[in-house]
């Protein structure tokens, strides 16, 4: 895979420890060192405490507790020798060049020849870090700027110095891509590199314009949010998340490094209100609050925001903005809207996009690198140049000029052209030379979005599509909102199985949405229940059971390739696949009990079969039944693909892909491997104890109820689940068949769906995102 087999991280703060955790998540041994705390009895306490904290943290830096065993801890005085056999050494200490250089000189005395040393600095230029250091060290040195938190943020900016060996960059880049799951963007050696350079400008511009134009905090975050494809935290919510006290330090660093004519110098100004808030401890979520706070006075919980005009807190309100209502998602119309909201949107986004255009080729070679950095580093839905294409480069240039703002040369170069286009089935970007260039993917990357540029789906309806992805493999894609499953999904999946059986070797179930599938469409289920359309609901349950069983016993292999949420029915389809190749950040669970139902598309029977496998648990049926009952009744969701293996939502033999971009290619390769001499699996035969097991499980649930850990309706749901898992009602004098268990699932599901408490829970989930605790 690469030349990197062992890694060291020096600096066990939040970022350093997080980087070490991600290396361990990849199954690679890592050394984590920090200084000796003054007066400490345990000289390695800082690094050890960092690992202990990560084991308790939520969200967790570690994908499984077992990964922590790959982290060796120590200190920089006694254990620097541990770096001698490391292939990559990452420095993540305080942002001071003198401290970093002193550490580099120590590292250079112990590291092996050819090992790569990198800094996780977010702003300090590489040339500053290597000034005066030996030439051999400079050849092995680069900047690797991770984003926080390292496990979840997919961007890695890599900066190569003039002396850096290309082989060093290639080794780090490939390891970061395949093992750590990062999208590696090559940045120039400029202050802030790419994402922070532009991101800091955007934040400062949004804040300055808000004060200048007299907008409220809620108004700003409503505009600088969903309408622009920016996370709902907006600007002020993001500052609260990062920390108000961090922003002045970042700005001081950037201002000190950038030339006097940089636009960031022009918009930067100190805000007395912000300085006052920091001095009083209002530093954001980690402090007493920030621009937003939760007032708990008098035992209440009142959400408040600070007035940018007076500095006083007041109750938060949901802004009713005419501009947003009138433009309805049309970004160009919003920026042209003739009121203060439209002008604010134009001023902020216009200046931000202009600054992005000015960073090519200063900070990055091309527009694609800038866009990737902002999508993955700041979670923007669209990169700056994709946003410019929505507006039109000429339109933006005209409106910048009308505002008295400079128009960068790259915008003028584009003129009436777009920054991206599709030519002969290839996506291309506009270069600084005025010509279009193909976007090249790394070897081993296959994206459905790219394939769609030169082909049409084989089959398609409003909820799903079937695609030919080459080499005799087809891909079934969910396309509904949240990729929720409905009757159209099942109908097309059933039709696709027949088509694949005639024309292909194998099938991959995959999509490129934010989530694999959130499960069955609860909104449709609630609507059908409210009008007493019980027959139609039973038909959907039966269709799901029949389709998933047809998938399981198809004459060709089926590989599930999930990423993000795979809940309820989305989990059940994976349980019926021959194999799963999961993205590392896959969150799997049978969550039906949380909304007052039981899994009804075969999830119970598949989990029973897995936990009942010989050697899995002690002899007899009860240990497996109890384990599945515990997992399903509590709506347990695995918080990573690694944890999904521990819970048997994934098999031990299923694969995990760290880089989201590589998931489809890996799943396709697995499908082709299985297609060689493929034979469908035999039906499971389960021995279940019936009534005695049902009573035992029910008694366990009642114990939780007495301790206040389960509600009255939880007992009803637990009873239904116990009936399914125990085989209660089936003929237990012989092996319980799949048909028996599917019938039990269907019967108990329908019984629970008719219960008023279940309907109330579903309604609560649809309205608030959380089930009612009734």
XYZ file of C-alpha atoms in Angstrom:
774
model
C 0.000 0.000 0.000
C 2.776 2.437 0.952
C 6.189 2.648 2.607
C 4.699 3.754 5.925
C 4.227 0.970 8.463
C 4.691 2.809 11.746
C 3.943 6.415 12.693
C 4.843 8.738 15.560
C 3.000 11.847 16.707
C 4.774 14.324 18.973
C 2.287 16.494 20.830
C -0.655 14.860 22.609
C -3.056 17.771 22.554
C -6.470 17.522 20.933
C -5.073 17.483 17.399
C -2.008 15.324 18.049
C -3.953 12.723 19.981
C -6.655 12.744 17.316
C -4.106 12.156 14.555
C -2.618 9.269 16.528
C -6.118 7.822 16.991
C -6.798 7.917 13.251
C -3.530 6.112 12.554
C -4.587 3.462 15.079
C -8.036 3.320 13.461
C -6.220 2.302 10.281
C -4.657 -0.632 12.119
C -1.171 0.917 12.092
C 0.990 1.128 15.251
C 1.662 4.676 16.424
C 3.839 6.304 19.089
C 2.348 9.293 20.943
C 4.748 11.512 22.900
C 4.463 14.761 24.822
C 6.568 16.761 27.277
C 7.096 15.842 30.896
C 4.640 17.756 33.054
C 6.439 19.778 35.716
C 6.439 17.971 39.048
C 4.580 14.946 37.694
C 5.262 11.560 39.246
C 4.258 9.879 35.983
C 6.574 11.409 33.369
C 4.359 10.215 30.491
C 1.102 11.359 32.071
C 0.147 13.813 29.312
C 0.162 11.228 26.531
C -1.413 8.544 28.713
C -4.192 10.880 29.843
C -4.844 11.848 26.223
C -5.481 8.215 25.276
C -7.660 7.665 28.354
C -9.699 10.764 27.471
C -10.196 9.557 23.912
C -11.598 6.263 25.158
C -14.340 8.222 26.949
C -14.945 10.975 24.395
C -18.140 11.357 22.371
C -17.893 11.760 19.439
C -15.110 9.228 19.731
C -11.724 9.803 18.066
C -11.224 6.017 18.138
C -13.365 3.806 15.902
C -13.113 0.970 18.435
C -11.642 0.656 21.896
C -9.383 -2.078 20.556
C -7.611 0.510 18.375
C -6.198 2.172 21.510
C -3.937 -0.849 21.970
C -1.982 0.252 18.904
C -0.998 3.548 20.572
C 2.278 3.465 22.535
C 2.675 6.446 24.870
C 5.741 8.165 26.253
C 7.505 11.495 26.718
C 10.009 13.475 24.693
C 12.752 13.267 27.331
C 12.827 9.524 27.980
C 11.297 7.961 24.883
C 12.477 9.926 21.850
C 14.292 6.754 20.816
C 10.921 5.182 20.008
C 10.930 7.338 16.858
C 13.909 5.420 15.457
C 11.817 2.803 13.656
C 8.977 5.127 12.599
C 8.464 5.858 8.917
C 6.479 9.083 9.435
C 6.838 11.491 12.362
C 4.134 14.127 12.794
C 4.820 17.193 14.920
C 1.721 18.691 16.550
C 3.056 21.018 19.241
C 2.368 24.678 20.063
C 2.341 27.117 17.114
C 5.730 28.679 17.811
C 8.529 28.284 15.256
C 11.264 28.325 17.908
C 9.696 25.454 19.870
C 9.032 23.469 16.712
C 12.599 23.908 15.428
C 14.118 22.869 18.746
C 12.020 19.687 18.575
C 13.048 19.031 14.960
C 16.721 19.122 15.933
C 16.076 16.490 18.613
C 14.039 14.330 16.226
C 16.797 14.513 13.629
C 19.246 12.843 16.017
C 17.118 9.690 16.409
C 15.070 9.263 13.241
C 16.072 6.732 10.618
C 17.287 7.761 7.180
C 14.454 8.461 4.757
C 11.753 8.818 7.405
C 9.341 11.657 6.722
C 8.848 14.436 9.265
C 5.856 16.751 8.963
C 4.235 19.574 10.885
C 0.526 19.886 11.561
C 0.816 23.666 11.612
C -2.268 25.502 10.411
C -0.662 28.835 9.491
C 3.162 28.863 9.726
C 4.887 28.657 6.322
C 7.083 25.630 5.703
C 10.030 27.835 4.772
C 9.923 29.388 8.246
C 9.885 25.967 9.908
C 12.908 24.627 8.033
C 15.025 27.801 8.015
C 18.547 26.964 9.248
C 17.899 23.233 9.569
C 20.134 20.606 7.893
C 19.561 20.006 4.199
C 18.929 16.297 4.740
C 16.144 17.141 7.177
C 14.563 19.646 4.784
C 14.455 16.979 2.052
C 12.346 14.755 4.299
C 10.114 17.534 5.654
C 6.633 18.692 4.655
C 3.491 20.187 6.173
C 0.509 17.882 6.720
C -2.374 20.026 7.934
C -5.151 17.889 9.405
C -8.542 19.356 10.261
C -10.297 18.947 13.599
C -11.492 16.372 14.489
C -8.967 14.278 12.519
C -11.168 11.171 12.442
C -14.174 12.878 10.879
C -12.725 15.678 8.725
C -11.659 14.222 5.397
C -9.337 17.004 4.213
C -5.556 16.848 4.493
C -3.569 19.772 3.091
C -0.030 18.782 2.141
C 2.640 21.416 1.513
C 5.882 20.525 -0.219
C 8.987 22.633 0.303
C 11.481 23.521 -2.393
C 13.843 20.881 -1.015
C 11.256 18.180 -0.190
C 11.755 14.849 -1.938
C 8.846 13.997 -4.270
C 9.026 10.421 -2.933
C 8.314 11.699 0.588
C 5.205 13.534 -0.583
C 4.065 10.480 -2.555
C 4.501 8.152 0.440
C 2.630 10.430 2.859
C -0.060 11.192 0.301
C -0.771 7.551 -0.489
C -0.803 6.530 3.181
C -3.079 9.433 4.106
C -5.402 8.589 1.212
C -5.739 4.816 1.579
C -4.978 4.184 5.260
C -6.264 7.383 6.884
C -9.126 8.050 4.466
C -8.089 11.596 3.595
C -8.603 13.568 0.436
C -5.112 14.974 -0.073
C -4.975 18.489 -1.512
C -1.605 19.927 -2.455
C -1.318 23.495 -1.184
C 1.287 26.168 -1.811
C 3.544 27.367 0.993
C 1.436 30.399 1.827
C -0.028 31.590 5.163
C -3.095 29.567 6.130
C -2.579 27.341 3.064
C -6.004 26.964 1.336
C -9.011 26.224 3.540
C -8.088 28.359 6.539
C -6.870 31.194 4.331
C -10.261 31.403 2.647
C -12.303 30.257 5.648
C -10.867 32.912 7.966
C -11.516 35.580 5.333
C -15.126 34.402 4.955
C -15.751 34.470 8.710
C -14.144 37.876 9.201
C -16.030 39.310 6.253
C -19.366 37.943 7.512
C -18.804 39.315 11.021
C -17.585 42.724 9.865
C -20.480 43.167 7.422
C -22.982 42.098 10.102
C -21.770 44.823 12.455
C -21.587 47.385 9.643
C -25.085 46.675 8.318
C -26.782 46.241 11.697
C -27.959 42.650 11.241
C -28.973 40.315 14.048
C -27.083 37.102 14.787
C -30.055 34.931 13.765
C -30.461 36.827 10.500
C -26.818 36.294 9.579
C -26.859 32.550 10.277
C -30.136 32.122 8.385
C -28.567 33.700 5.288
C -25.005 32.364 5.609
C -26.210 28.794 5.944
C -28.507 26.578 3.927
C -29.097 29.119 1.092
C -25.363 29.025 0.336
C -24.837 25.322 1.004
C -23.052 26.064 4.278
C -23.711 24.028 7.472
C -26.654 25.255 9.550
C -24.313 26.587 12.231
C -23.779 29.509 9.856
C -21.070 31.947 10.911
C -21.775 32.895 14.519
C -22.702 29.315 15.402
C -19.404 28.149 13.887
C -17.426 30.710 15.909
C -19.162 29.490 19.072
C -18.208 25.920 18.154
C -14.554 26.734 17.437
C -14.204 29.232 20.308
C -14.330 33.016 20.282
C -10.965 33.151 22.046
C -9.256 31.197 19.261
C -10.240 33.622 16.503
C -8.016 36.566 17.607
C -4.982 34.251 17.762
C -5.663 32.929 14.262
C -6.199 36.433 12.923
C -3.050 37.813 14.557
C -1.039 35.002 12.974
C -2.569 35.542 9.530
C -2.284 39.328 9.651
C 1.362 39.075 10.666
C 2.186 36.818 7.735
C 0.127 38.253 4.879
C 1.243 41.212 2.760
C -0.232 44.623 3.513
C -2.319 44.659 0.334
C -4.055 41.335 1.007
C -7.858 41.780 1.183
C -7.903 40.135 4.624
C -5.877 43.094 5.926
C -8.566 45.424 4.567
C -11.581 43.771 6.194
C -9.883 42.922 9.497
C -10.841 45.002 12.489
C -11.130 44.352 16.176
C -14.678 44.205 17.520
C -14.957 45.663 21.051
C -18.028 43.504 21.757
C -16.147 40.309 20.919
C -13.198 41.329 23.080
C -15.582 42.096 25.957
C -17.294 38.703 25.598
C -13.955 36.869 25.695
C -12.803 38.787 28.769
C -16.022 37.847 30.571
C -15.742 34.147 29.748
C -18.217 34.051 26.873
C -15.910 32.041 24.641
C -18.501 29.836 22.943
C -19.761 26.360 23.711
C -16.757 25.561 25.884
C -17.424 28.632 28.055
C -20.527 30.324 29.444
C -21.867 30.701 25.935
C -20.966 32.875 23.005
C -23.087 34.584 20.407
C -25.637 31.981 21.485
C -26.172 30.785 25.040
C -28.591 28.714 27.097
C -29.935 30.740 30.021
C -30.717 28.376 32.896
C -31.758 31.088 35.360
C -34.649 30.086 37.610
C -34.327 26.443 36.585
C -35.399 27.168 32.993
C -33.686 26.695 29.638
C -34.064 29.735 27.412
C -32.056 29.951 24.176
C -30.640 33.448 23.860
C -28.476 35.417 21.445
C -26.358 38.476 21.963
C -27.382 41.746 20.350
C -24.526 42.971 18.162
C -25.706 46.533 18.780
C -26.088 46.592 22.580
C -24.117 43.548 23.732
C -27.079 42.364 25.796
C -28.594 38.879 25.549
C -32.206 38.405 24.482
C -34.382 35.384 23.639
C -33.514 33.790 20.319
C -36.113 34.157 17.583
C -36.576 32.468 14.228
C -36.091 35.241 11.674
C -38.779 35.727 9.055
C -36.745 37.061 6.147
C -38.619 38.259 3.073
C -35.562 37.736 0.862
C -35.325 34.036 1.676
C -39.037 33.463 1.199
C -39.156 35.322 -2.098
C -36.071 33.741 -3.667
C -36.763 30.132 -2.547
C -33.292 28.688 -2.954
C -32.278 30.747 -6.005
C -28.837 31.982 -4.949
C -28.483 34.575 -7.701
C -31.918 35.989 -6.878
C -30.970 36.165 -3.191
C -27.801 38.125 -3.886
C -29.754 40.507 -6.133
C -32.684 40.953 -3.728
C -33.316 44.673 -3.028
C -33.197 44.715 0.768
C -30.569 44.603 3.511
C -30.498 40.793 3.508
C -29.812 40.639 -0.220
C -27.093 43.267 0.025
C -25.508 41.508 2.999
C -25.495 38.194 1.118
C -23.917 39.860 -1.912
C -21.274 41.685 0.098
C -20.206 38.595 2.054
C -20.407 35.916 -0.613
C -19.193 38.249 -3.362
C -16.049 39.188 -1.481
C -15.460 35.576 -0.402
C -15.735 34.228 -3.944
C -13.524 37.023 -5.254
C -10.901 36.164 -2.626
C -11.100 32.503 -3.664
C -10.456 33.499 -7.273
C -7.449 35.529 -6.145
C -5.942 32.468 -4.456
C -5.391 30.697 -7.794
C -2.526 30.104 -8.433
C -1.116 31.754 -5.276
C -2.379 29.196 -2.735
C -3.368 26.328 -5.069
C -2.653 25.382 -8.656
C -6.264 25.116 -9.738
C -9.887 25.812 -8.852
C -10.621 22.129 -8.168
C -8.164 22.126 -5.238
C -9.798 25.224 -3.717
C -13.268 23.681 -4.046
C -12.211 20.355 -2.542
C -10.559 22.133 0.388
C -13.703 24.112 1.255
C -16.079 21.178 0.756
C -14.101 18.867 3.021
C -12.397 21.362 5.331
C -15.426 23.559 6.076
C -18.224 21.177 5.044
C -19.539 23.467 2.312
C -21.957 21.695 -0.022
C -20.434 23.511 -2.994
C -16.940 24.855 -3.411
C -16.409 28.567 -4.219
C -16.061 28.003 -7.963
C -19.111 25.768 -8.059
C -20.952 28.661 -6.407
C -19.561 31.070 -9.011
C -20.914 28.767 -11.715
C -24.370 29.043 -10.128
C -24.142 32.822 -10.368
C -22.124 33.199 -13.555
C -18.579 34.592 -13.511
C -19.543 37.607 -15.609
C -22.575 38.337 -13.388
C -20.415 38.193 -10.262
C -17.722 40.406 -11.806
C -20.367 42.983 -12.768
C -21.853 43.086 -9.270
C -18.443 43.265 -7.593
C -17.593 46.261 -9.728
C -20.929 47.889 -8.891
C -20.078 47.516 -5.180
C -16.703 49.140 -5.750
C -14.877 45.878 -5.104
C -11.906 44.647 -7.150
C -12.499 41.951 -9.769
C -9.757 39.283 -9.699
C -8.098 38.387 -13.021
C -9.384 34.800 -12.952
C -12.994 36.022 -12.991
C -12.239 38.244 -15.950
C -10.497 35.331 -17.685
C -13.596 33.168 -17.282
C -15.922 35.828 -18.668
C -19.071 34.130 -19.931
C -17.606 30.657 -19.430
C -18.138 28.353 -16.447
C -15.333 27.068 -14.272
C -16.543 23.491 -14.764
C -17.955 21.713 -17.774
C -18.555 18.164 -19.026
C -16.877 17.278 -22.317
C -17.017 13.796 -23.867
C -18.173 12.313 -20.579
C -15.323 13.914 -18.595
C -15.625 16.652 -15.982
C -13.202 19.481 -16.705
C -12.094 22.662 -14.934
C -10.953 25.993 -16.333
C -7.240 26.548 -15.814
C -5.287 29.767 -15.382
C -4.102 29.293 -18.955
C -7.664 29.821 -20.177
C -8.010 26.191 -21.327
C -10.117 23.377 -19.866
C -8.412 20.374 -18.250
C -9.750 16.949 -17.268
C -10.249 16.226 -13.572
C -8.159 13.120 -12.896
C -9.036 10.703 -10.099
C -6.326 8.756 -8.258
C -5.920 5.107 -9.223
C -8.455 3.010 -7.335
C -11.109 5.722 -7.182
C -14.456 5.082 -8.891
C -17.346 7.511 -8.448
C -20.895 6.918 -9.575
C -21.195 10.666 -10.219
C -18.434 10.371 -12.835
C -20.012 7.337 -14.489
C -23.329 9.131 -14.803
C -21.733 11.730 -17.078
C -21.656 9.362 -20.053
C -24.485 6.875 -19.466
C -28.131 6.461 -18.604
C -29.546 4.188 -15.911
C -30.630 0.702 -16.938
C -33.717 1.027 -14.739
C -35.043 3.992 -12.780
C -38.003 5.296 -10.802
C -38.496 8.038 -8.220
C -36.792 6.119 -5.407
C -33.957 4.137 -6.984
C -31.886 3.445 -10.095
C -29.801 0.622 -11.551
C -26.474 1.447 -13.251
C -23.875 -0.463 -15.266
C -20.510 0.219 -13.571
C -18.459 -1.958 -15.890
C -16.827 -5.389 -15.930
C -20.163 -7.164 -15.596
C -21.119 -5.453 -12.333
C -24.304 -3.443 -11.762
C -24.963 -0.871 -9.043
C -28.307 -0.385 -7.303
C -28.675 3.181 -6.036
C -31.209 4.601 -3.561
C -32.286 8.090 -4.666
C -35.153 9.155 -2.369
C -34.873 11.791 0.384
C -32.485 10.465 3.074
C -32.519 7.359 0.837
C -35.598 6.206 2.752
C -37.086 2.926 1.508
C -40.616 2.653 0.144
C -42.706 0.503 -2.192
C -41.024 2.018 -5.258
C -37.604 1.072 -3.876
C -38.706 -2.523 -3.358
C -40.370 -2.731 -6.752
C -37.271 -1.528 -8.584
C -34.950 -3.708 -6.487
C -37.042 -6.759 -7.344
C -36.962 -5.846 -11.038
C -33.221 -5.147 -10.835
C -32.466 -8.568 -9.373
C -34.072 -10.183 -12.418
C -32.189 -7.868 -14.797
C -28.848 -8.504 -13.103
C -29.482 -12.249 -13.187
C -29.808 -12.066 -16.981
C -27.111 -9.534 -17.858
C -24.465 -9.212 -15.109
C -22.054 -11.155 -12.899
C -22.701 -9.304 -9.637
C -24.529 -6.442 -7.943
C -23.322 -3.665 -5.632
C -25.802 -1.717 -3.475
C -24.313 1.767 -3.104
C -25.022 5.474 -3.345
C -23.154 8.739 -2.911
C -25.666 10.485 -0.662
C -24.820 11.670 2.825
C -26.352 8.457 4.197
C -26.711 4.939 2.826
C -30.330 4.722 4.036
C -32.239 6.018 7.051
C -34.596 3.033 6.749
C -38.254 2.757 5.820
C -40.192 5.915 4.982
C -41.890 6.559 8.338
C -43.912 9.433 6.956
C -45.678 7.156 4.503
C -46.176 4.527 7.208
C -47.762 7.072 9.544
C -50.014 8.411 6.789
C -51.149 4.910 5.859
C -51.813 4.045 9.511
C -53.801 7.229 10.064
C -56.146 6.327 7.217
C -56.248 2.677 8.324
C -54.630 1.433 5.110
C -53.490 -1.709 6.884
C -53.619 -3.901 3.798
C -51.241 -1.607 1.927
C -48.840 -1.590 4.881
C -48.892 -5.385 5.050
C -48.181 -5.494 1.339
C -45.113 -3.266 1.835
C -43.862 -5.456 4.687
C -44.353 -8.571 2.561
C -42.679 -6.925 -0.448
C -39.640 -6.020 1.643
C -39.366 -9.538 3.036
C -39.720 -11.175 -0.363
C -37.316 -8.768 -2.074
C -34.595 -9.064 0.559
C -34.900 -12.850 0.506
C -34.635 -12.811 -3.303
C -31.506 -10.685 -2.946
C -29.983 -13.110 -0.436
C -30.555 -16.186 -2.607
C -29.930 -14.572 -5.994
C -27.758 -16.638 -8.365
C -25.088 -13.927 -8.256
C -23.239 -12.220 -5.388
C -24.575 -8.991 -3.868
C -22.211 -6.640 -2.034
C -23.493 -3.819 0.165
C -21.359 -0.667 0.181
C -22.694 1.658 2.887
C -21.473 5.001 4.162
C -23.087 7.178 6.821
C -26.347 6.010 8.371
C -27.588 2.501 7.567
C -30.571 2.195 9.873
C -33.621 -0.047 10.077
C -34.390 -1.313 6.593
C -31.060 0.100 5.422
C -29.336 -2.177 7.923
C -31.540 -5.122 6.938
C -30.523 -5.007 3.289
C -26.872 -5.212 4.388
C -27.692 -8.219 6.575
C -29.006 -10.010 3.473
C -25.974 -9.240 1.267
C -23.314 -11.876 0.599
C -20.672 -9.428 1.760
C -20.333 -5.806 2.809
C -17.577 -3.364 1.963
C -18.304 -0.511 4.355
C -16.865 2.967 4.589
C -15.189 3.324 7.981
C -17.724 6.003 8.936
C -20.771 3.770 8.611
C -23.285 3.859 11.445
C -25.408 0.709 11.429
C -28.327 -0.362 13.582
C -31.764 -1.933 13.815
C -33.495 1.055 15.408
C -37.143 0.087 14.944
C -37.751 -0.494 18.674
C -36.932 3.149 19.297
C -40.054 4.169 17.371
C -42.197 1.420 18.878
C -41.804 -1.249 16.190
C -39.740 -4.382 15.540
C -37.604 -5.106 12.457
C -39.857 -6.773 9.897
C -37.719 -7.178 6.766
C -35.707 -10.101 8.121
C -33.397 -8.239 10.472
C -34.281 -10.343 13.512
C -33.755 -13.672 11.750
C -30.444 -12.591 10.224
C -29.064 -11.371 13.553
C -30.200 -14.592 15.241
C -28.452 -16.629 12.575
C -25.213 -14.680 13.011
C -25.103 -14.862 16.791
C -26.161 -18.525 16.755
C -23.227 -19.584 14.561
C -21.139 -22.369 16.123
C -18.402 -21.060 18.399
C -19.844 -17.563 18.630
C -21.362 -17.868 22.122
C -21.752 -20.627 24.785
C -23.856 -23.643 23.835
C -27.640 -23.452 23.712
C -29.978 -20.968 22.024
C -30.436 -18.482 24.896
C -27.066 -16.649 24.755
C -27.631 -15.708 21.090
C -31.251 -14.729 21.703
C -30.271 -12.599 24.706
C -27.528 -10.819 22.743
C -29.828 -9.979 19.818
C -32.559 -8.889 22.233
C -30.131 -6.569 24.018
C -28.876 -5.027 20.755
C -32.227 -4.638 18.998
C -34.437 -3.672 21.959
C -32.107 -0.791 22.855
C -31.929 0.378 19.210
C -28.136 0.146 19.427
C -26.297 1.868 16.582
C -22.688 1.014 15.810
C -20.673 4.228 15.722
C -18.207 2.947 13.131
C -17.802 0.066 10.728
C -15.313 -1.462 13.169
C -17.901 -1.371 15.943
C -20.499 -2.794 13.535
C -18.271 -5.871 13.247
C -18.226 -6.249 17.019
C -22.043 -6.153 17.054
C -22.237 -8.520 14.022
C -24.137 -6.029 11.898
C -21.095 -6.722 9.726
C -19.351 -10.085 9.502
C -15.718 -10.488 10.584
C -14.902 -11.129 6.905
C -16.555 -7.935 5.646
C -14.246 -5.211 4.397
C -13.713 -1.634 5.580
C -12.643 1.190 3.269
C -11.150 4.242 4.963
C -11.460 6.660 2.023
C -15.034 7.381 0.949
C -13.913 7.983 -2.638
C -12.546 4.425 -2.870
C -15.644 2.642 -1.582
C -17.310 1.790 -4.904
C -14.102 0.479 -6.477
C -13.403 -1.696 -3.436
C -16.979 -3.023 -3.380
C -16.855 -3.759 -7.101
C -13.579 -5.680 -6.672
C -15.122 -7.720 -3.855
C -18.188 -8.475 -5.987
C -16.027 -9.723 -8.869
C -14.011 -11.873 -6.482
C -17.193 -13.477 -5.124
C -18.549 -14.022 -8.640
C -15.887 -16.669 -9.259
C -17.689 -20.016 -8.723
C -20.461 -18.298 -6.738
C -22.979 -20.458 -4.885
C -25.890 -18.882 -2.917
C -25.852 -19.467 0.867
C -27.919 -22.274 2.422
C -30.991 -21.266 4.471
C -30.304 -21.091 8.215
C -31.937 -23.534 10.590
C -32.449 -22.242 14.107
C -33.489 -24.019 17.272
C -35.481 -21.652 19.480
C -36.898 -22.363 22.965
C -40.297 -20.682 22.569
C -42.376 -19.613 25.582
C -39.691 -20.060 28.234
C -37.346 -17.690 26.374
C -40.125 -15.175 25.777
C -40.928 -15.059 29.500
C -37.264 -14.684 30.409
C -36.747 -11.782 28.029
C -39.957 -10.114 29.180
C -38.838 -10.402 32.811
C -35.532 -8.739 31.935
C -37.396 -5.845 30.311
C -39.635 -5.491 33.351
C -36.534 -5.207 35.508
C -35.399 -2.222 33.433
C -38.878 -0.731 33.786
C -38.785 -1.015 37.576
C -35.433 0.819 37.600
C -36.870 3.619 35.489
C -34.789 2.680 32.423
C -37.733 1.612 30.251
C -41.169 3.149 29.705
C -44.511 1.352 29.737
C -44.609 1.211 25.936
C -41.011 -0.022 25.878
C -42.360 -3.104 27.692
C -44.968 -3.625 24.994
C -42.322 -3.375 22.266
C -39.924 -5.627 24.184
C -42.678 -8.209 24.507
C -43.216 -8.213 20.755
C -39.491 -8.534 20.087
C -39.241 -11.351 22.645
C -42.019 -13.210 20.848
C -40.105 -13.009 17.559
C -36.684 -13.954 18.905
C -37.958 -16.846 21.009
C -39.914 -18.339 18.131
C -43.049 -18.047 20.267
C -45.973 -19.223 18.181
C -43.822 -21.306 15.827
C -43.467 -25.078 16.045
C -40.344 -25.345 18.202
C -40.299 -29.145 18.176
C -38.359 -28.779 14.925
C -35.932 -26.243 13.477
C -37.524 -22.834 13.029
C -37.417 -21.779 9.376
C -36.954 -18.396 7.745
C -40.651 -18.428 6.836
C -41.562 -18.937 10.493
C -39.459 -16.005 11.647
C -40.581 -13.687 8.854
C -44.190 -14.409 9.722
C -43.485 -13.628 13.393
C -41.762 -10.357 12.412
C -44.668 -9.338 10.194
C -47.318 -10.218 12.779
C -45.654 -8.353 15.649
C -44.811 -5.353 13.452
C -48.429 -4.928 12.411
C -49.652 -5.356 15.981
C -47.320 -2.623 17.213
C -48.110 -0.254 14.348
C -51.754 -0.266 15.393
C -50.792 0.831 18.912
C -51.493 4.548 19.615
C -48.236 4.912 21.552
C -46.238 3.729 18.536
C -47.990 6.199 16.242
C -47.217 8.969 18.741
C -43.542 7.994 18.693
C -43.371 7.998 14.900
C -45.052 11.399 14.766
C -42.555 12.721 17.312
C -39.605 11.430 15.258
C -40.927 13.094 12.111
C -41.503 16.418 13.895
C -38.514 16.637 16.244
C -36.093 13.935 15.139
C -36.485 12.190 18.510
C -38.955 9.501 19.619
C -41.461 10.324 22.358
C -40.608 8.559 25.619
C -44.066 7.176 26.366
